[in-house]
PDB file of C-alpha atoms in Angstrom:
ATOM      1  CA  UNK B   4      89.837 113.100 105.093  1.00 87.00           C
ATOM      2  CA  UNK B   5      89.378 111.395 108.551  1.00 88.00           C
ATOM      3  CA  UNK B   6      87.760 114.076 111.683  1.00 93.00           C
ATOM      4  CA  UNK B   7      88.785 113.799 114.819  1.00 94.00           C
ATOM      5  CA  UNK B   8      85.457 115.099 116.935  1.00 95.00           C
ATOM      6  CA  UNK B   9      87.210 113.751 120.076  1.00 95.00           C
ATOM      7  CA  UNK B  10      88.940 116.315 122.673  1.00 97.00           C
ATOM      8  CA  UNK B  11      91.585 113.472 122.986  1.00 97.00           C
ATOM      9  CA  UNK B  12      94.114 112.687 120.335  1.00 95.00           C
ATOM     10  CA  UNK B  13      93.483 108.660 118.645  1.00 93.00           C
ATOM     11  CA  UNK B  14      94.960 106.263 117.071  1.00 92.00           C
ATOM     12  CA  UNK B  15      94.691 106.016 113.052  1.00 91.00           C
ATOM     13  CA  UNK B  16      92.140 103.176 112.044  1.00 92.00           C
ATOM     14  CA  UNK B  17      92.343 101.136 109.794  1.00 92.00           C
ATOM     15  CA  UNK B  18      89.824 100.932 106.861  1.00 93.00           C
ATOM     16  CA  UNK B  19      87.433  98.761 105.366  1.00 96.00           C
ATOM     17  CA  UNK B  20      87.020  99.511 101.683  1.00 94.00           C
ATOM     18  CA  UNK B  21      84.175  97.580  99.664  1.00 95.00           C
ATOM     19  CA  UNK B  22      83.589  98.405  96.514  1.00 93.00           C
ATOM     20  CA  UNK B  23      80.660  97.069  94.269  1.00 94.00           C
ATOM     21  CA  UNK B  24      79.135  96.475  90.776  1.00 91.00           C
ATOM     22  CA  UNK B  25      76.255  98.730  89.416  1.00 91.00           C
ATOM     23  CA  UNK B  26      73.476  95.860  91.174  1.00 92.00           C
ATOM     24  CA  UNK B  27      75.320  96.689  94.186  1.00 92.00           C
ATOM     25  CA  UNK B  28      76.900  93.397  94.975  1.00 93.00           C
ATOM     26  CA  UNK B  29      80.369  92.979  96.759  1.00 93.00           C
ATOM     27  CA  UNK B  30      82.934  93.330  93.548  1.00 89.00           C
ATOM     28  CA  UNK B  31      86.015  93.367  96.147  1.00 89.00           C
ATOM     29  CA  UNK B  32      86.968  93.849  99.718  1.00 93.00           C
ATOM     30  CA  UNK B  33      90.062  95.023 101.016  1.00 92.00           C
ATOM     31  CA  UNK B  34      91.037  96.337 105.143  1.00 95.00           C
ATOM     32  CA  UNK B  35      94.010  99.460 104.629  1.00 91.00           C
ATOM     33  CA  UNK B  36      96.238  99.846 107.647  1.00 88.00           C
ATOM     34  CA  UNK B  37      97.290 103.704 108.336  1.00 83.00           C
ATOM     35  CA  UNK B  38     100.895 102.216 107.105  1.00 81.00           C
ATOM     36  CA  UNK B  39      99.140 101.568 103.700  1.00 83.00           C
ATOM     37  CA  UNK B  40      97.547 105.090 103.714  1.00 81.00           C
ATOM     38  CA  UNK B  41     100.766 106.815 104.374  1.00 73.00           C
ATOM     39  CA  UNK B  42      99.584 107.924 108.086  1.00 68.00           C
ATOM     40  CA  UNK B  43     102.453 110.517 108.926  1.00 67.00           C
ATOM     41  CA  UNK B  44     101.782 110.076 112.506  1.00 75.00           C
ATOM     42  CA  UNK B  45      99.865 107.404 113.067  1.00 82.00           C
ATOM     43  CA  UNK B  46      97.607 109.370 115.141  1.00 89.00           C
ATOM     44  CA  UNK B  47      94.875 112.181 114.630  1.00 91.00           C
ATOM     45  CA  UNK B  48      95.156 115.439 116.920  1.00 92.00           C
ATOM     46  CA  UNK B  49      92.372 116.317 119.037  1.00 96.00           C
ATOM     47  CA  UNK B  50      89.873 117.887 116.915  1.00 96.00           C
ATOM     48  CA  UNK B  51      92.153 117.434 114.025  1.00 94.00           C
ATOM     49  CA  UNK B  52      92.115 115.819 110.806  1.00 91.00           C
ATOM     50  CA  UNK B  53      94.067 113.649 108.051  1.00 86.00           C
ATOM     51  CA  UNK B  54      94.610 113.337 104.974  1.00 84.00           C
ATOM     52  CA  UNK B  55      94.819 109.632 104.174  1.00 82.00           C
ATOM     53  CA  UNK B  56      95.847 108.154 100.196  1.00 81.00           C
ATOM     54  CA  UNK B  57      96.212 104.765  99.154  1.00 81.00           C
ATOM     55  CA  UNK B  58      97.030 103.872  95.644  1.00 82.00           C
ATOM     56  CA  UNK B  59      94.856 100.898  94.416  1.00 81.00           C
ATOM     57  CA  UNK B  60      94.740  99.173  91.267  1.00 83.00           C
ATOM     58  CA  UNK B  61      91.225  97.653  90.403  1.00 81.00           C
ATOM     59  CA  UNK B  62      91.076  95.266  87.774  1.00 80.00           C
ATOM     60  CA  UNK B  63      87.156  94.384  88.297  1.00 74.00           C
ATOM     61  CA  UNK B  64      85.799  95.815  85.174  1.00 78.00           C
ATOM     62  CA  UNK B  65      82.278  95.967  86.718  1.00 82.00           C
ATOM     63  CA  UNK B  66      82.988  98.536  90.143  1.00 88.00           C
ATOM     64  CA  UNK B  67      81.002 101.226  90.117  1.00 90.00           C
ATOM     65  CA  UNK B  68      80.668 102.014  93.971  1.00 93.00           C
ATOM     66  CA  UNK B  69      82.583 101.983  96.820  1.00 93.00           C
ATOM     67  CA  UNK B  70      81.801 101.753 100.712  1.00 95.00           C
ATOM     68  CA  UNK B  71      84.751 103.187 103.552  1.00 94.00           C
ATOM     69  CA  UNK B  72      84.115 102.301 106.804  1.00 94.00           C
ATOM     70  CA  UNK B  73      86.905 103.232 109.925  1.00 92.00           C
ATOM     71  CA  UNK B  74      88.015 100.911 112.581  1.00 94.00           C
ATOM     72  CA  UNK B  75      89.784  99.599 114.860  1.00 91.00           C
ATOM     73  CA  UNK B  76      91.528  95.694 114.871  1.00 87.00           C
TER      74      UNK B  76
END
């Protein structure tokens, strides 16, 4: 779930999603559009929220962590 702590309504970011092996090393690295997260509106209302889902298929046998950071290209 994204927060909106803004009294102005934003643009969906993208996201940065970095996931890594039990020594905490980089496994895989991948930037999610809102298309790719099935952003209904592409926006989020002031002081809103959304819901964002992204089906990913990870076929590094090693993840064990992940890392989610929003922003803006």
């Amino acid at each position: 779930v994204l927060f909106n702590q803004s009294d102005q309504r934003v643009r969906m970011p993208a996201l940065d999603l970095r996931l890594s092996d039990a020594r905490g090393e980089l496994a895989a690295r991948r930037v999610l559009s809102a298309a790719e997260m099935r952003a209904a509106d592409g926006a989020v209302a002031p002081r809103g929220e959304a819901t964002l889902r992204a089906m990913l298929r990870i076929e590094h046998p090693a993840v064990s962590g992940y890392e989610v950071t929003a922003f803006y290209p």
